[in-house]
Amino acid sequence: MTQPSIPKGTRDFGPEIMLKREYIIETIKKVFKKYAFAPLETPSMEQLNVLTGKYGEEGDQLIFKILNSGDFLKDLKEKNIPIANTTAKEILPYISEKALRYDLTVPFARYVTMNRNDITFPFRRYQIQPVWRADRPQKGRYREFYQCDADIIGSDSLICEAELILIIQEVLTNLKIKEFTIKMNNRKILTGIAEKSGAVGRETDICVAIDKLDKIGDEGVKKELSERGISNESIEILMPVIQFQGNTTEKISYLKTFLQGNEIGISGIDEIEKTISTVSILGQVPQLELDISLARGLSYYTGAIFEVKANGVQIGSISGGGRYDNLTGLFGLNGISGVGISFGLDRIYDVMQELNVFEHISQVQTKVLITIFDEKSEGYSIELLSKLRTIGIRTEIYPQADKLKKQFAYADAKKIPYVVIIGENEIKNKLYSLKKMETGEQKELKIEELLTLLSE
Amino acid sequence: MTQPSIPKGTRDFGPEIMLKREYIIETIKKVFKKYAFAPLETPSMEQLNVLTGKYGEEGDQLIFKILNSGDFLKDLKEKNIPIANTTAKEILPYISEKALRYDLTVPFARYVTMNRNDITFPFRRYQIQPVWRADRPQKGRYREFYQCDADIIGSDSLICEAELILIIQEVLTNLKIKEFTIKMNNRKILTGIAEKSGAVGRETDICVAIDKLDKIGDEGVKKELSERGISNESIEILMPVIQFQGNTTEKISYLKTFLQGNEIGISGIDEIEKTISTVSILGQVPQLELDISLARGLSYYTGAIFEVKANGVQIGSISGGGRYDNLTGLFGLNGISGVGISFGLDRIYDVMQELNVFEHISQVQTKVLITIFDEKSEGYSIELLSKLRTIGIRTEIYPQADKLKKQFAYADAKKIPYVVIIGENEIKNKLYSLKKMETGEQKELKIEELLTLLSE
């Protein structure tokens, strides 16, 4: 038997990590519930045709496909498909019908479409589940990772955008991530900029290039725009706009001038202004800023676009989202607008680890260890175990008589704060020796004293 | 676009179902934590070679395999494997290296083996995650379902068995499943019975047959035993033993006589007695009984075997487990004994649904809906939303001005108990109209009165 391993890009989460992850999930869930989102879970596997074509060609490549069970070659053989000369792509439909979900948004759209008659719209759902991508693993990028999504579908009110912004702020603040930036943009502004630059309908190309501004810089973006067939003239108009420096108010006023007379662009600005004003009624969100170059590859966004970064940590975005006017249209259900955000649990974990904000989370899983002194006293130890658990104290018993030193070492390794010893003397005097591991202090206590002390 | 669907044997869990499932998971988790088990999560995908050969040939067939990403035919082509004349089984290793986990026990054994140097033994871990099996779907059997496991590994003390029995009782009692039976047996007793019947070493065959007693009856089992090559003489000795009627004390005394002089059999009886006596120190468990015919297909069990059924519900077992002396031996780490139990979330859900014990679970997800009377009053409504959420009340706002009737219908459909209306009059008089949906009663309240009433 060779040494076992786990697949590349996946991880085991032992007790210490799990406690931290559960803390993050519980914090996010609590905020989602406070904002009246209802839980949903969808299957890990989706029909392959539900997923393909939704994430672009590159995305399709990254979907984990599941081999049909049983004799998966049956269909191929029956239909005489000559495998030797075919490509993987051609035979795929014959040997795989299912795949692991790639995100939570497409399964959500599938769910809404299938259950449209039973759902009360606007539908506010949250969903916290793993997703899988066959991406090249690297820092902050895993092949299995958790997304925590909240979406409101069936309303085009900008109050929804404002609520999601508040959720982002509340979640990150509750997690004690102090410094973060919520970047906001609007697809309509990007469309307006494209139109005003004489590159009508080219916003996708423009956005793909703009998205790389951080990575490839000014000149890189210009080159990429040019390669994508955007004229030099358009590029000259575009670049100053997406690079405009200033605070949100200055950017809005600059854009109002630049986009003058462009209907869609101006409506994008209006949406931004209305969202900001609603946010200001709901609370103070100084972390919110307009970022004209924010595009997030556009994908299916039609209005607001969000992206959140933790300041001072070299890791990608920890949350993102936006409005999609026709996501369920992919499945034939048209005219339903939605808006959502997604938190990346694993990236948030990495950020919190780097910022050292997990310190306050208790690592105590067991409060008391009861030792077994010898076989004769075993029954007394078991009896105490029952008493302590009955009053709700997390207690465990060292399962067999062994050297006390070994039992103490176990408590030590597991960071158990209290150890009880019940030996011959204790039994005779009806007392319990309690050792506080931190100080080494040891006391003999009556049962009532022991229960009182440990209940504190 | 065709109507989307989900894979056979999988399910979406909408808000109402999710609340019930979360309630079950939280109840189980709370007991696991009280008994000082620490959380673990392993990846959904395991290396195929970690899983295959662990669940028998039939089990191997039911493992969902994941297609290698990218050009999965590459290896086949490079190695000139002629697909036309090969079987699925032969080409599998070339096109798939990963699979979805089939249970939580083998991944746990893999984890323990890989992390043996960092783990403090005995290691008490719980794990609540989905598993996948390509089984034929039917009532109570799904292709994706949750297991909730608790294991203690690294101790052969029978106190562990007793603790797990208490856990089963506490979990099911807390879930308000009143009538259930915890069946217990011991592999060593089965081995002893095989030896005493002159069928030395044939306990696997015997157990596979015995396991079907419920389904195929007396004669069916005899026939199967015979087909499996057990002599008629052995069958004649065996059958009365596994069918012996009586309470646990009577069964123990009967077995002591029958197994007299058989070392392993008698040690099995000793273990049962010791476990029962430890259980009795820890609490009252009248649901516990010895079942001589309990085998659970044996698989890797070497000592205790458990199985739990809800009485009066036609569904398979809702929990099961046992002791395995050498599970990590599968991965080259020998000499570590463990014992564990597994709760089937989905079956427990089905049982609770059938027994109607979910009634007490609140389905209220939103406590208050704030309506938007018209555009003019929108700001007031948003302001109140912020106030109510600040004091922790689950509140939502109907996201746009619309007919009040429609907004009330929304509250009704979502079973939201309170609705607030803020119209022109309310704004003028600084009052809030609160409607209690259940009674239809409507009151005008000052802000302090409103906050107080809703905080109750």
PDB file of N, CA, C and O in Angstrom, chain B residues 296-323:
ATOM      1  N   ARG B 296     -24.684  -6.432   9.763  1.00  0.00           N
ATOM      2  CA  ARG B 296     -24.363  -5.282   8.899  1.00  0.00           C
ATOM      3  C   ARG B 296     -23.320  -5.637   7.841  1.00  0.00           C
ATOM      4  O   ARG B 296     -22.390  -4.872   7.609  1.00  0.00           O
ATOM      5  N   GLY B 297     -23.497  -6.794   7.230  1.00  0.00           N
ATOM      6  CA  GLY B 297     -22.585  -7.187   6.145  1.00  0.00           C
ATOM      7  C   GLY B 297     -21.138  -7.285   6.596  1.00  0.00           C
ATOM      8  O   GLY B 297     -20.232  -7.449   5.787  1.00  0.00           O
ATOM      9  N   LEU B 298     -20.940  -7.184   7.908  1.00  0.00           N
ATOM     10  CA  LEU B 298     -19.624  -7.262   8.539  1.00  0.00           C
ATOM     11  C   LEU B 298     -18.653  -6.181   8.125  1.00  0.00           C
ATOM     12  O   LEU B 298     -18.059  -5.534   8.964  1.00  0.00           O
ATOM     13  N   SER B 299     -18.471  -6.008   6.839  1.00  0.00           N
ATOM     14  CA  SER B 299     -17.451  -5.092   6.299  1.00  0.00           C
ATOM     15  C   SER B 299     -16.223  -5.086   7.200  1.00  0.00           C
ATOM     16  O   SER B 299     -15.604  -6.115   7.391  1.00  0.00           O
ATOM     17  N   TYR B 300     -15.870  -3.956   7.803  1.00  0.00           N
ATOM     18  CA  TYR B 300     -14.603  -3.940   8.542  1.00  0.00           C
ATOM     19  C   TYR B 300     -14.751  -4.084  10.039  1.00  0.00           C
ATOM     20  O   TYR B 300     -13.806  -3.849  10.774  1.00  0.00           O
ATOM     21  N   TYR B 301     -15.934  -4.426  10.519  1.00  0.00           N
ATOM     22  CA  TYR B 301     -16.114  -4.514  11.976  1.00  0.00           C
ATOM     23  C   TYR B 301     -15.408  -5.717  12.589  1.00  0.00           C
ATOM     24  O   TYR B 301     -15.439  -6.812  12.058  1.00  0.00           O
ATOM     25  N   THR B 302     -14.771  -5.473  13.735  1.00  0.00           N
ATOM     26  CA  THR B 302     -14.060  -6.566  14.418  1.00  0.00           C
ATOM     27  C   THR B 302     -14.589  -6.802  15.830  1.00  0.00           C
ATOM     28  O   THR B 302     -14.296  -7.829  16.422  1.00  0.00           O
ATOM     29  N   GLY B 303     -15.329  -5.853  16.383  1.00  0.00           N
ATOM     30  CA  GLY B 303     -15.895  -6.018  17.729  1.00  0.00           C
ATOM     31  C   GLY B 303     -17.367  -5.655  17.708  1.00  0.00           C
ATOM     32  O   GLY B 303     -18.146  -6.283  16.985  1.00  0.00           O
ATOM     33  N   ALA B 304     -17.700  -4.608  18.476  1.00  0.00           N
ATOM     34  CA  ALA B 304     -19.100  -4.175  18.561  1.00  0.00           C
ATOM     35  C   ALA B 304     -19.687  -3.849  17.188  1.00  0.00           C
ATOM     36  O   ALA B 304     -18.983  -3.372  16.286  1.00  0.00           O
ATOM     37  N   ILE B 305     -20.974  -4.147  17.037  1.00  0.00           N
ATOM     38  CA  ILE B 305     -21.732  -3.753  15.846  1.00  0.00           C
ATOM     39  C   ILE B 305     -23.030  -3.106  16.351  1.00  0.00           C
ATOM     40  O   ILE B 305     -23.686  -3.643  17.233  1.00  0.00           O
ATOM     41  N   PHE B 306     -23.354  -1.928  15.803  1.00  0.00           N
ATOM     42  CA  PHE B 306     -24.578  -1.231  16.217  1.00  0.00           C
ATOM     43  C   PHE B 306     -25.481  -1.002  15.015  1.00  0.00           C
ATOM     44  O   PHE B 306     -25.003  -0.806  13.903  1.00  0.00           O
ATOM     45  N   GLU B 307     -26.761  -0.970  15.298  1.00  0.00           N
ATOM     46  CA  GLU B 307     -27.710  -0.532  14.276  1.00  0.00           C
ATOM     47  C   GLU B 307     -28.943   0.018  14.981  1.00  0.00           C
ATOM     48  O   GLU B 307     -29.397  -0.546  15.966  1.00  0.00           O
ATOM     49  N   VAL B 308     -29.457   1.138  14.456  1.00  0.00           N
ATOM     50  CA  VAL B 308     -30.579   1.793  15.114  1.00  0.00           C
ATOM     51  C   VAL B 308     -31.749   1.897  14.154  1.00  0.00           C
ATOM     52  O   VAL B 308     -31.576   2.306  12.994  1.00  0.00           O
ATOM     53  N   LYS B 309     -32.912   1.516  14.626  1.00  0.00           N
ATOM     54  CA  LYS B 309     -34.117   1.659  13.812  1.00  0.00           C
ATOM     55  C   LYS B 309     -35.170   2.454  14.572  1.00  0.00           C
ATOM     56  O   LYS B 309     -35.285   2.327  15.792  1.00  0.00           O
ATOM     57  N   ALA B 310     -35.909   3.258  13.823  1.00  0.00           N
ATOM     58  CA  ALA B 310     -37.050   3.953  14.427  1.00  0.00           C
ATOM     59  C   ALA B 310     -38.215   2.975  14.393  1.00  0.00           C
ATOM     60  O   ALA B 310     -38.527   2.421  13.345  1.00  0.00           O
ATOM     61  N   ASN B 311     -38.837   2.782  15.541  1.00  0.00           N
ATOM     62  CA  ASN B 311     -39.940   1.824  15.600  1.00  0.00           C
ATOM     63  C   ASN B 311     -41.164   2.365  14.877  1.00  0.00           C
ATOM     64  O   ASN B 311     -41.462   3.551  14.939  1.00  0.00           O
ATOM     65  N   GLY B 312     -41.851   1.470  14.182  1.00  0.00           N
ATOM     66  CA  GLY B 312     -43.113   1.851  13.556  1.00  0.00           C
ATOM     67  C   GLY B 312     -42.962   2.682  12.307  1.00  0.00           C
ATOM     68  O   GLY B 312     -43.930   3.254  11.813  1.00  0.00           O
ATOM     69  N   VAL B 313     -41.742   2.800  11.756  1.00  0.00           N
ATOM     70  CA  VAL B 313     -41.544   3.534  10.506  1.00  0.00           C
ATOM     71  C   VAL B 313     -40.866   2.594   9.512  1.00  0.00           C
ATOM     72  O   VAL B 313     -39.852   1.978   9.833  1.00  0.00           O
ATOM     73  N   GLN B 314     -41.465   2.444   8.352  1.00  0.00           N
ATOM     74  CA  GLN B 314     -40.921   1.530   7.347  1.00  0.00           C
ATOM     75  C   GLN B 314     -39.761   2.170   6.605  1.00  0.00           C
ATOM     76  O   GLN B 314     -39.891   2.603   5.472  1.00  0.00           O
ATOM     77  N   ILE B 315     -38.634   2.218   7.232  1.00  0.00           N
ATOM     78  CA  ILE B 315     -37.457   2.793   6.590  1.00  0.00           C
ATOM     79  C   ILE B 315     -36.259   2.062   7.174  1.00  0.00           C
ATOM     80  O   ILE B 315     -36.339   1.529   8.280  1.00  0.00           O
ATOM     81  N   GLY B 316     -35.181   1.980   6.420  1.00  0.00           N
ATOM     82  CA  GLY B 316     -34.001   1.250   6.894  1.00  0.00           C
ATOM     83  C   GLY B 316     -33.435   1.842   8.175  1.00  0.00           C
ATOM     84  O   GLY B 316     -34.080   2.654   8.830  1.00  0.00           O
ATOM     85  N   SER B 317     -32.208   1.465   8.501  1.00  0.00           N
ATOM     86  CA  SER B 317     -31.613   1.946   9.748  1.00  0.00           C
ATOM     87  C   SER B 317     -31.291   3.436   9.647  1.00  0.00           C
ATOM     88  O   SER B 317     -30.955   3.944   8.582  1.00  0.00           O
ATOM     89  N   ILE B 318     -31.393   4.140  10.764  1.00  0.00           N
ATOM     90  CA  ILE B 318     -31.108   5.580  10.769  1.00  0.00           C
ATOM     91  C   ILE B 318     -29.735   5.873  11.372  1.00  0.00           C
ATOM     92  O   ILE B 318     -29.230   6.972  11.311  1.00  0.00           O
ATOM     93  N   SER B 319     -29.127   4.838  11.940  1.00  0.00           N
ATOM     94  CA  SER B 319     -27.780   4.994  12.487  1.00  0.00           C
ATOM     95  C   SER B 319     -27.154   3.610  12.578  1.00  0.00           C
ATOM     96  O   SER B 319     -27.859   2.610  12.691  1.00  0.00           O
ATOM     97  N   GLY B 320     -25.851   3.567  12.503  1.00  0.00           N
ATOM     98  CA  GLY B 320     -25.171   2.286  12.608  1.00  0.00           C
ATOM     99  C   GLY B 320     -23.697   2.524  12.818  1.00  0.00           C
ATOM    100  O   GLY B 320     -23.205   3.647  12.670  1.00  0.00           O
ATOM    101  N   GLY B 321     -23.002   1.457  13.187  1.00  0.00           N
ATOM    102  CA  GLY B 321     -21.570   1.618  13.379  1.00  0.00           C
ATOM    103  C   GLY B 321     -20.968   0.393  14.015  1.00  0.00           C
ATOM    104  O   GLY B 321     -21.596  -0.667  14.048  1.00  0.00           O
ATOM    105  N   GLY B 322     -19.764   0.564  14.545  1.00  0.00           N
ATOM    106  CA  GLY B 322     -19.114  -0.570  15.173  1.00  0.00           C
ATOM    107  C   GLY B 322     -17.635  -0.325  15.388  1.00  0.00           C
ATOM    108  O   GLY B 322     -17.126   0.770  15.118  1.00  0.00           O
ATOM    109  N   ARG B 323     -16.974  -1.351  15.896  1.00  0.00           N
ATOM    110  CA  ARG B 323     -15.544  -1.239  16.149  1.00  0.00           C
ATOM    111  C   ARG B 323     -14.754  -1.889  15.018  1.00  0.00           C
ATOM    112  O   ARG B 323     -15.132  -2.939  14.510  1.00  0.00           O
TER     113      ARG B 323
END
